[in-house]
Coordinates of C-alpha atoms and ligand atoms in Angstrom, one line a residue:
M1362 CA 40.7 -168.8 -29.7
I1363 CA 39.5 -166.2 -32.2
I1364 CA 41.3 -164.4 -35.0
Q1365 CA 40.9 -160.7 -35.1
K1366 CA 42.2 -159.2 -38.4
F1367 CA 42.4 -155.4 -38.7
G1368 CA 42.8 -153.8 -42.1
G1369 CA 44.9 -150.8 -43.1
T1370 CA 42.3 -148.2 -42.2
S1371 CA 42.0 -149.8 -38.7
V1372 CA 45.6 -149.1 -38.0
A1373 CA 46.0 -145.9 -40.0
N1374 CA 46.4 -143.6 -37.1
A1375 CA 46.3 -143.3 -33.3
I1376 CA 42.6 -142.9 -33.1
A1377 CA 42.1 -146.1 -35.1
M1378 CA 44.7 -148.1 -33.1
R1379 CA 42.9 -147.0 -29.9
A1380 CA 39.7 -148.3 -31.3
V1381 CA 41.5 -151.6 -32.2
L1382 CA 42.8 -152.0 -28.7
S1383 CA 39.4 -151.6 -27.1
I1384 CA 38.0 -154.3 -29.4
V1385 CA 40.8 -156.6 -28.4
Q1386 CA 40.2 -155.9 -24.7
R1387 CA 36.4 -156.4 -25.1
D1388 CA 37.0 -160.0 -26.5
I1389 CA 40.1 -160.8 -24.4
S1390 CA 38.4 -163.8 -22.7
R1391 CA 38.1 -165.4 -26.1
R1392 CA 41.9 -165.5 -26.5
P1393 CA 42.4 -163.2 -29.5
I1394 CA 45.1 -163.6 -32.1
V1395 CA 45.5 -160.1 -33.6
V1396 CA 46.5 -160.1 -37.3
L1397 CA 47.4 -156.6 -38.6
S1398 CA 47.8 -155.0 -41.9
A1399 CA 50.1 -152.1 -42.7
C1400 CA 48.9 -148.6 -41.9
S1401 CA 46.8 -147.6 -44.9
G1402 CA 48.9 -146.3 -47.8
A1403 CA 52.2 -147.7 -46.4
T1404 CA 52.4 -150.7 -48.7
N1405 CA 52.0 -148.5 -51.8
D1406 CA 54.7 -146.2 -50.4
L1407 CA 57.1 -149.1 -49.7
I1408 CA 56.6 -150.5 -53.2
A1409 CA 57.3 -147.0 -54.7
L1410 CA 60.4 -146.8 -52.5
V1411 CA 62.0 -149.9 -53.9
E1412 CA 61.2 -148.8 -57.4
Y1413 CA 63.0 -145.5 -56.8
A1414 CA 66.0 -147.5 -55.5
A1415 CA 66.1 -149.6 -58.6
K1416 CA 66.2 -146.5 -60.7
G1417 CA 69.1 -145.2 -58.6
D1418 CA 67.0 -142.2 -57.4
R1419 CA 68.6 -142.1 -53.9
N1420 CA 67.1 -138.7 -53.2
S1421 CA 63.5 -140.0 -53.4
V1422 CA 64.5 -143.1 -51.5
Q1423 CA 65.8 -141.0 -48.6
K1424 CA 62.8 -138.7 -48.7
S1425 CA 60.4 -141.6 -48.7
I1426 CA 62.1 -143.5 -45.9
T1427 CA 62.1 -140.3 -43.8
A1428 CA 58.4 -139.9 -44.3
I1429 CA 57.7 -143.5 -43.5
R1430 CA 59.9 -143.3 -40.3
E1431 CA 58.2 -140.0 -39.2
R1432 CA 54.7 -141.3 -39.8
H1433 CA 55.4 -144.4 -37.6
L1434 CA 57.4 -142.5 -34.9
A1435 CA 54.5 -140.0 -34.6
L1436 CA 52.2 -142.9 -34.0
C1437 CA 54.4 -144.2 -31.2
R1438 CA 54.5 -140.8 -29.6
E1439 CA 50.8 -140.4 -29.7
L1440 CA 50.1 -143.8 -28.3
I1441 CA 52.8 -144.6 -25.7
Y1442 CA 53.4 -142.4 -22.8
A1443 CA 55.8 -144.3 -20.5
S1444 CA 59.2 -143.0 -21.5
D1445 CA 61.1 -146.3 -21.2
R1446 CA 58.6 -148.1 -23.4
L1447 CA 58.5 -145.3 -25.9
T1448 CA 62.4 -145.4 -26.1
T1449 CA 62.3 -149.1 -26.8
V1450 CA 59.7 -149.0 -29.5
V1451 CA 61.3 -145.9 -31.2
E1452 CA 64.5 -147.9 -31.3
S1453 CA 62.7 -150.9 -32.9
I1454 CA 61.2 -148.6 -35.6
N1455 CA 64.6 -147.0 -36.3
V1456 CA 66.2 -150.4 -36.6
L1457 CA 63.5 -151.5 -39.2
C1458 CA 63.9 -148.2 -41.2
T1459 CA 67.7 -148.5 -41.1
E1460 CA 67.5 -152.1 -42.4
L1461 CA 65.2 -150.8 -45.2
S1462 CA 67.6 -148.1 -46.1
V1463 CA 70.5 -150.5 -46.3
Y1464 CA 68.5 -152.9 -48.4
C1465 CA 67.5 -150.0 -50.8
E1466 CA 71.1 -149.1 -51.2
G1467 CA 71.7 -152.8 -52.3
V1468 CA 68.8 -152.5 -54.8
A1469 CA 70.2 -149.2 -56.1
L1470 CA 73.6 -150.8 -56.7
L1471 CA 72.1 -153.8 -58.5
G1472 CA 69.8 -151.4 -60.4
E1473 CA 66.9 -153.8 -60.6
C1474 CA 63.6 -154.2 -58.8
T1475 CA 62.9 -157.9 -58.4
P1476 CA 59.8 -159.5 -56.9
R1477 CA 62.0 -160.5 -54.0
S1478 CA 63.0 -156.9 -53.2
I1479 CA 59.4 -155.7 -53.5
A1480 CA 58.3 -158.4 -51.1
Y1481 CA 61.0 -157.4 -48.6
S1482 CA 60.2 -153.8 -48.8
S1483 CA 56.4 -154.1 -48.7
A1484 CA 56.6 -156.5 -45.7
M1485 CA 58.0 -153.6 -43.6
G1486 CA 54.5 -152.0 -43.5
E1487 CA 53.1 -154.9 -41.5
L1488 CA 56.2 -155.2 -39.4
L1489 CA 56.1 -151.5 -38.5
S1490 CA 52.4 -151.4 -37.6
S1491 CA 52.4 -154.6 -35.5
T1492 CA 55.6 -153.5 -33.7
I1493 CA 53.9 -150.3 -32.7
F1494 CA 50.6 -151.9 -31.8
A1495 CA 52.2 -154.6 -29.6
A1496 CA 54.2 -152.0 -27.7
Y1497 CA 51.1 -149.9 -27.3
A1498 CA 49.0 -152.9 -26.0
Q1499 CA 51.8 -153.7 -23.5
S1500 CA 51.9 -150.2 -22.3
E1501 CA 48.1 -150.4 -21.6
G1502 CA 48.7 -153.5 -19.5
I1503 CA 47.7 -156.2 -22.1
P1504 CA 50.0 -159.2 -22.1
A1505 CA 50.7 -158.8 -25.8
V1506 CA 53.2 -161.1 -27.4
F1507 CA 54.7 -160.0 -30.8
A1508 CA 54.9 -162.9 -33.2
D1509 CA 56.8 -162.5 -36.5
A1510 CA 54.5 -164.2 -39.1
R1511 CA 57.6 -165.1 -41.1
K1512 CA 58.3 -167.8 -38.5
F1513 CA 55.1 -169.7 -39.2
M1514 CA 53.6 -168.5 -42.5
R1515 CA 55.8 -170.8 -44.6
T1516 CA 55.4 -170.3 -48.3
D1517 CA 57.1 -171.3 -51.6
D1518 CA 59.4 -168.8 -53.2
T1519 CA 56.8 -166.9 -55.2
F1520 CA 57.7 -163.7 -53.6
L1521 CA 54.6 -161.7 -54.4
G1522 CA 52.0 -164.4 -54.1
G1523 CA 53.5 -167.1 -52.0
V1524 CA 51.7 -170.4 -51.9
V1525 CA 51.4 -171.3 -48.3
D1526 CA 52.5 -174.7 -47.0
R1527 CA 49.5 -175.4 -44.9
S1528 CA 50.9 -178.5 -43.1
A1529 CA 54.1 -176.6 -42.1
L1530 CA 51.8 -173.7 -41.0
R1531 CA 49.9 -176.1 -38.7
I1532 CA 53.0 -177.3 -37.0
L1533 CA 54.8 -173.9 -36.8
A1534 CA 51.6 -172.1 -35.6
E1535 CA 51.5 -174.5 -32.6
E1536 CA 54.9 -173.3 -31.5
Y1537 CA 54.7 -169.6 -32.3
V1538 CA 51.0 -168.8 -31.8
V1539 CA 49.1 -171.5 -29.8
K1540 CA 51.8 -172.1 -27.2
P1541 CA 52.3 -168.4 -26.2
L1542 CA 48.5 -168.0 -26.3
L1543 CA 48.0 -170.8 -23.9
D1544 CA 50.7 -169.4 -21.7
G1545 CA 48.4 -166.4 -21.2
G1546 CA 49.6 -164.0 -24.0
I1547 CA 47.6 -162.1 -26.6
I1548 CA 49.3 -162.6 -29.9
I1549 CA 50.0 -159.7 -32.2
T1550 CA 51.1 -160.7 -35.6
Q1551 CA 51.1 -159.6 -39.2
G1552 CA 48.9 -160.4 -42.2
F1553 CA 50.2 -160.5 -45.7
I1554 CA 53.8 -161.6 -45.0
G1555 CA 55.5 -165.0 -44.8
S1556 CA 58.8 -166.5 -45.6
D1557 CA 60.1 -169.3 -47.8
S1558 CA 61.9 -172.4 -46.5
I1559 CA 65.3 -170.6 -46.4
G1560 CA 63.8 -167.6 -44.5
R1561 CA 63.5 -165.1 -47.3
T1562 CA 60.5 -162.7 -46.9
T1563 CA 57.5 -163.3 -49.2
T1564 CA 54.1 -161.9 -49.4
L1565 CA 50.7 -163.5 -50.1
G1566 CA 49.8 -160.8 -52.7
R1567 CA 48.1 -157.5 -52.4
G1568 CA 45.2 -157.4 -49.9
G1569 CA 46.5 -160.7 -48.6
S1570 CA 46.0 -160.1 -44.9
D1571 CA 42.5 -161.5 -45.0
Y1572 CA 43.9 -164.6 -46.5
S1573 CA 46.6 -164.8 -43.7
A1574 CA 43.8 -164.5 -41.1
A1575 CA 41.8 -167.3 -42.7
L1576 CA 44.8 -169.6 -43.1
L1577 CA 45.9 -169.1 -39.6
G1578 CA 42.4 -169.5 -38.2
A1579 CA 42.1 -172.8 -40.1
A1580 CA 45.5 -174.0 -39.0
I1581 CA 44.8 -173.5 -35.3
H1582 CA 41.0 -174.4 -35.5
A1583 CA 39.9 -171.0 -34.4
E1584 CA 36.4 -170.7 -33.2
E1585 CA 35.8 -167.6 -35.3
I1586 CA 37.6 -165.3 -37.7
Q1587 CA 36.7 -161.6 -37.4
I1588 CA 37.7 -159.3 -40.3
W1589 CA 37.6 -155.7 -38.9
T1590 CA 37.5 -153.0 -41.5
D1591 CA 36.1 -149.5 -42.1
V1592 CA 32.5 -150.5 -43.1
S1593 CA 29.9 -152.5 -41.1
G1594 CA 30.2 -155.7 -43.0
I1595 CA 29.6 -156.7 -46.6
A1596 CA 27.2 -154.2 -48.1
S1597 CA 24.6 -154.5 -50.9
T1598 CA 27.2 -152.7 -53.0
D1599 CA 30.4 -150.6 -52.4
P1600 CA 29.3 -147.9 -50.0
R1601 CA 32.0 -145.6 -51.4
R1602 CA 30.0 -145.7 -54.7
I1603 CA 26.5 -145.7 -53.4
A1604 CA 25.7 -144.1 -50.1
S1605 CA 22.4 -146.0 -49.6
A1606 CA 24.2 -149.4 -49.6
F1607 CA 23.1 -151.4 -46.7
T1608 CA 24.7 -154.2 -44.7
I1609 CA 23.7 -157.8 -45.6
P1610 CA 23.5 -159.5 -42.1
F1611 CA 24.0 -163.1 -43.4
M1612 CA 25.3 -164.6 -46.6
S1613 CA 26.7 -167.9 -47.7
F1614 CA 30.4 -168.6 -48.3
A1615 CA 29.6 -169.0 -52.0
E1616 CA 27.8 -165.7 -52.2
A1617 CA 30.6 -163.8 -50.4
R1618 CA 33.2 -165.4 -52.6
E1619 CA 31.2 -164.5 -55.7
L1620 CA 30.9 -160.8 -54.6
A1621 CA 34.6 -160.7 -53.8
Y1622 CA 35.6 -162.3 -57.1
Y1623 CA 33.5 -159.8 -59.1
G1624 CA 34.9 -156.8 -57.3
A1625 CA 33.6 -156.3 -53.8
K1626 CA 37.0 -155.2 -52.4
V1627 CA 35.9 -155.7 -48.8
L1628 CA 37.2 -159.4 -48.8
H1629 CA 40.1 -161.2 -50.4
P1630 CA 38.3 -164.0 -52.3
E1631 CA 40.6 -166.7 -51.1
T1632 CA 39.9 -165.8 -47.5
I1633 CA 36.8 -167.8 -47.8
L1634 CA 38.3 -171.2 -48.8
P1635 CA 40.3 -172.2 -45.7
A1636 CA 37.5 -171.1 -43.5
V1637 CA 34.9 -173.1 -45.6
E1638 CA 36.9 -176.2 -45.3
M1639 CA 36.9 -176.0 -41.5
G1640 CA 33.4 -174.7 -41.1
I1641 CA 34.7 -171.7 -39.2
T1642 CA 32.4 -168.6 -38.9
V1643 CA 33.7 -165.5 -40.6
K1644 CA 32.4 -162.1 -39.5
V1645 CA 33.1 -158.8 -41.2
L1646 CA 32.9 -156.0 -38.7
N1647 CA 33.5 -152.2 -38.4
T1648 CA 36.3 -151.1 -36.2
F1649 CA 34.7 -147.7 -36.0
A1650 CA 31.2 -149.0 -35.0
P1651 CA 32.0 -152.2 -33.2
E1652 CA 28.5 -152.5 -31.8
N1653 CA 27.1 -153.1 -35.3
E1654 CA 26.5 -156.8 -36.1
G1655 CA 28.2 -156.6 -39.4
T1656 CA 28.0 -159.6 -41.8
T1657 CA 28.2 -163.2 -40.7
I1658 CA 29.2 -165.6 -43.5
L1659 CA 27.6 -169.0 -43.2
P1660 CA 29.1 -172.2 -44.5
H1661 CA 26.0 -173.2 -46.6
N1662 CA 23.7 -171.7 -49.2
D1663 CA 20.2 -170.7 -48.1
K1664 CA 18.4 -173.1 -50.4
N1665 CA 15.0 -171.7 -49.8
G1666 CA 16.0 -168.1 -50.2
T1667 CA 15.2 -165.8 -53.1
G1668 CA 16.3 -162.3 -53.6
F1669 CA 19.7 -160.6 -53.8
R1670 CA 22.7 -160.4 -51.6
G1671 CA 24.5 -157.7 -53.4
I1672 CA 25.8 -156.2 -56.6
T1673 CA 29.4 -155.4 -57.7
M1674 CA 30.8 -153.5 -60.5
K1675 CA 34.2 -153.6 -62.3
E1676 CA 34.9 -150.9 -64.9
H1677 CA 37.1 -151.2 -68.0
C1678 CA 36.6 -154.9 -68.7
L1679 CA 36.8 -156.5 -72.2
H1680 CA 34.0 -158.2 -74.0
L1681 CA 35.6 -160.5 -76.5
T1682 CA 33.8 -162.2 -79.4
L1683 CA 35.9 -165.0 -80.8
A1684 CA 35.1 -166.7 -84.0
V1685 CA 36.8 -169.6 -85.8
G1686 CA 38.8 -168.3 -88.8
P1687 CA 38.0 -169.6 -92.4
N1688 CA 40.5 -172.5 -92.5
E1689 CA 40.6 -173.3 -88.8
S1690 CA 39.1 -176.0 -86.7
A1691 CA 36.8 -175.2 -83.7
S1692 CA 39.5 -176.2 -81.3
V1693 CA 41.3 -172.9 -81.8
I1694 CA 38.7 -171.4 -79.5
N1695 CA 39.8 -173.7 -76.7
Q1696 CA 43.4 -172.9 -77.5
S1697 CA 42.8 -169.2 -77.3
L1698 CA 41.0 -169.6 -73.9
H1699 CA 44.0 -171.5 -72.7
V1700 CA 46.3 -168.7 -74.0
L1701 CA 44.3 -166.1 -72.1
E1702 CA 44.5 -168.1 -68.9
Q1703 CA 48.2 -168.8 -69.3
H1704 CA 48.8 -165.0 -69.5
G1705 CA 46.9 -164.4 -66.3
Y1706 CA 43.7 -162.9 -67.9
P1707 CA 40.7 -163.9 -65.7
I1708 CA 37.8 -165.4 -67.5
Y1709 CA 34.9 -163.9 -65.7
A1710 CA 32.3 -165.4 -67.9
L1711 CA 32.0 -167.5 -71.0
L1712 CA 29.2 -168.1 -73.5
S1713 CA 29.9 -170.5 -76.4
S1714 CA 28.1 -171.9 -79.4
E1715 CA 29.3 -173.7 -82.5
G1716 CA 32.3 -171.8 -83.8
N1717 CA 31.7 -168.7 -81.6
C1718 CA 32.5 -167.7 -78.1
I1719 CA 32.0 -164.6 -75.9
V1720 CA 34.5 -164.1 -73.2
L1721 CA 34.6 -161.6 -70.5
T1722 CA 38.0 -160.6 -69.2
T1723 CA 40.0 -157.5 -68.2
G1724 CA 43.4 -156.1 -69.1
N1725 CA 45.2 -154.5 -72.0
D1726 CA 43.1 -154.8 -75.2
E1727 CA 46.0 -154.5 -77.6
H1728 CA 47.9 -157.3 -75.8
V1729 CA 44.8 -159.5 -75.8
R1730 CA 44.3 -158.9 -79.5
D1731 CA 47.9 -159.8 -80.3
L1732 CA 47.8 -163.0 -78.2
L1733 CA 44.5 -164.2 -79.7
E1734 CA 45.3 -163.4 -83.3
V1735 CA 48.4 -165.5 -83.0
S1736 CA 46.3 -168.4 -81.8
G1737 CA 44.2 -168.3 -85.0
V1738 CA 40.8 -166.9 -84.0
R1739 CA 39.1 -163.8 -85.3
V1740 CA 38.5 -161.5 -82.4
Q1741 CA 36.3 -158.5 -81.8
I1742 CA 37.0 -156.6 -78.6
Q1743 CA 34.5 -154.2 -77.0
P1744 CA 35.5 -152.4 -73.8
C1745 CA 32.8 -152.6 -71.3
D1746 CA 31.8 -152.4 -67.6
M1747 CA 30.7 -155.5 -65.7
L1748 CA 28.2 -155.9 -62.9
C1749 CA 27.5 -159.0 -60.9
V1750 CA 24.2 -159.6 -59.1
V1751 CA 24.6 -162.2 -56.3
G1752 CA 22.0 -164.1 -54.3
P1753 CA 20.6 -167.6 -53.7
N1754 CA 18.6 -168.8 -56.7
V1755 CA 19.5 -165.5 -58.4
R1756 CA 19.5 -167.2 -61.8
S1757 CA 15.9 -168.5 -61.7
L1758 CA 14.8 -165.2 -60.2
S1759 CA 16.5 -163.2 -62.9
E1760 CA 15.1 -165.4 -65.6
A1761 CA 11.6 -165.0 -64.3
Q1762 CA 12.1 -161.3 -64.1
L1763 CA 13.6 -161.0 -67.5
Q1764 CA 10.6 -162.9 -68.9
S1765 CA 8.0 -160.9 -67.2
N1766 CA 9.8 -157.7 -68.1
V1767 CA 9.8 -156.3 -64.5
A1768 CA 12.1 -153.8 -63.0
L1769 CA 15.4 -155.6 -63.2
C1770 CA 15.0 -156.1 -66.9
Q1771 CA 13.7 -152.6 -67.7
A1772 CA 16.4 -151.0 -65.7
A1773 CA 18.9 -153.1 -67.6
L1774 CA 17.6 -152.6 -71.1
S1775 CA 17.1 -148.8 -70.8
Q1776 CA 20.9 -148.6 -70.2
G1777 CA 22.1 -150.4 -73.3
I1778 CA 23.0 -153.8 -71.8
L1779 CA 25.5 -155.7 -73.9
S1780 CA 24.7 -159.2 -72.5
V1781 CA 23.7 -161.2 -69.5
M1782 CA 26.0 -164.1 -68.7
F1783 CA 26.6 -166.6 -66.0
G1784 CA 29.8 -166.9 -64.2
H1785 CA 31.3 -169.9 -62.5
S1786 CA 28.9 -170.2 -59.6
P1787 CA 25.1 -170.6 -59.5
V1788 CA 24.7 -167.6 -57.1
G1789 CA 25.6 -164.8 -59.6
I1790 CA 24.5 -163.4 -62.9
I1791 CA 26.7 -161.0 -64.8
I1792 CA 25.4 -158.0 -66.6
I1793 CA 27.6 -156.3 -69.1
T1794 CA 27.2 -152.7 -70.2
S1795 CA 29.0 -150.5 -72.7
L1796 CA 32.1 -148.8 -71.2
G1797 CA 31.1 -145.9 -69.0
E1798 CA 27.5 -147.0 -68.4
G1799 CA 28.2 -149.3 -65.5
K1800 CA 27.9 -146.6 -62.9
E1801 CA 24.4 -145.6 -64.0
M1802 CA 23.4 -149.2 -64.2
L1803 CA 24.7 -149.9 -60.7
T1804 CA 22.6 -147.0 -59.3
I1805 CA 19.5 -148.2 -61.0
L1806 CA 19.9 -151.8 -60.2
H1807 CA 20.8 -151.1 -56.6
K1808 CA 17.5 -149.1 -56.2
V1809 CA 15.6 -152.0 -57.6
L1810 CA 17.3 -154.4 -55.2
H1811 CA 16.2 -152.2 -52.3
T1812 CA 12.6 -153.2 -53.0
L1813 CA 13.3 -156.9 -52.9
T1814 CA 13.3 -159.0 -49.7
F1815 CA 16.5 -160.4 -48.4
P1816 CA 16.0 -163.7 -46.7
S1817 CA 18.5 -164.6 -43.9
Ligands
ADP1392 P1 40.9 -153.0 -45.2 O1 41.9 -151.9 -45.3 O2 40.2 -153.0 -43.9 O3 41.4 -154.3 -45.7 P2 39.6 -152.6 -47.7 O4 39.8 -151.2 -48.2 O5 40.5 -153.7 -48.3 O6 39.8 -152.5 -46.2 O7 38.1 -153.1 -47.8 C1 37.1 -152.3 -47.3 C2 36.5 -151.4 -48.3 O8 35.8 -152.3 -49.3 C3 35.4 -150.5 -47.9 O9 35.8 -149.3 -47.4 C4 34.5 -150.4 -49.1 O10 34.7 -149.2 -49.7 C5 35.0 -151.5 -50.1 N1 33.9 -152.3 -50.6 C6 33.7 -152.7 -51.9 N2 32.6 -153.4 -52.0 C7 32.0 -153.5 -50.8 C8 30.8 -154.2 -50.3 N3 30.0 -154.8 -51.1 N4 30.6 -154.1 -49.0 C9 31.4 -153.4 -48.2 N5 32.5 -152.8 -48.6 C10 32.8 -152.8 -49.9
LIG1393 N1 49.2 -154.3 -46.7 C1 48.9 -155.2 -47.8 C2 48.3 -154.4 -48.9 O1 48.0 -153.2 -48.9 C3 48.0 -156.3 -47.3 C4 46.6 -156.0 -46.8 O2 46.4 -154.9 -46.2 O3 45.8 -156.9 -46.8 O4 48.1 -155.0 -50.0
MG1394 MG1 41.6 -155.5 -47.4

């Protein structure tokens, strides 16, 4: 059994869905379980829709539902030729869109946009794409079985970031996934969505389909989890930013997680965890170039390796310098860190000394200032960009390089680096630049990385 997860761009249109089907067919003997995202852009449209409804803007709701319906119906017509099958799937799409329309009327009457209604609306994206893909696969002679993930992806009632009950998932996946698979079916299901114990629709959070794939893979002991996207694996940096980015053929779980945490959008960070625990191989592959090897994520670090695996950048971060006020004790620093965490501000890196602390986070600077001043620290906030260089032994390598003043250091210093910090894991170093300088720094550092060897 393998999990094949396809992201939004892989199901965005008929050409992409055809590419997906040929990948599924190629691996059919490995018993694929196909986990699909919504067509790209659909989740955003569905969230906007429910927001219009809450404002009572029925005009925009109807326009938007018509556009969503038309987009999906056009896909059906392009993919499915047999008229009886086409009629059936068109009916299913119409039923989903009508349900959505009725639901939005309810939201309009209540006049409020709750997490529950956003979850309900956004889940429609995955339901629509998977309904179409299952019908298309069947029309091409594949024994596709549609499985509604809400039957097995049991979560708590945090509607927009449901915590999955993994023991319930193991039991339910046996019934709704493994059994039909062993009966000879190819499972087509949704990423991102689940339901709570009383059947209300929940989601695992934006970008959550990768997480769904990993959780399901772990629950059924899949032999491999394949994350199919629009790039050939995890690259040395975001290929949309730097065209010369190159695929890293192998990297450890820790490195992939570090890259994801610090902004490589290609993987949802939590994807890694369930797979790590089970020692399952995760591959990141390109739907539009399936012959490419992509990236294989290995369970362990390459202890002997040196060099870099990649570099990420997040713009608009906040570099906070906290100091203990005149009549305060040093514990106010701990309290203020706690306050930041409680309010959902990530602590990307931390450097502390007696009575002082530097924290790297992201969010609204005014809100951060208000929160911290109440907790009694003096705070200086500098907007910044943050880069993270990832690789095995990267810290010792960077130290040596910083000391001997070689390329990495020169590149960094010439761009007005604010500080170099360590994050939570030993495989990354964080470089902070003034706001707006991150891009330039990324370009320079990526060029430098090109000249270093990448052990596998
Ligand atoms: P999907 O819709 O398949 O889930 P995403 O848009 O979530 O795809 O993730 C794929 C995108 O991640 C790529 O198109 C790429 O622009 C971006 N990305 C960011 N950093 C990296 C990286 N280091 N390697 C590869 N892709 C990256
Ligand atoms: N469709 C969802 C989103 O756009 C989940 C995903 O694609 O992973 O966030
Ligand atoms: Mg994604």
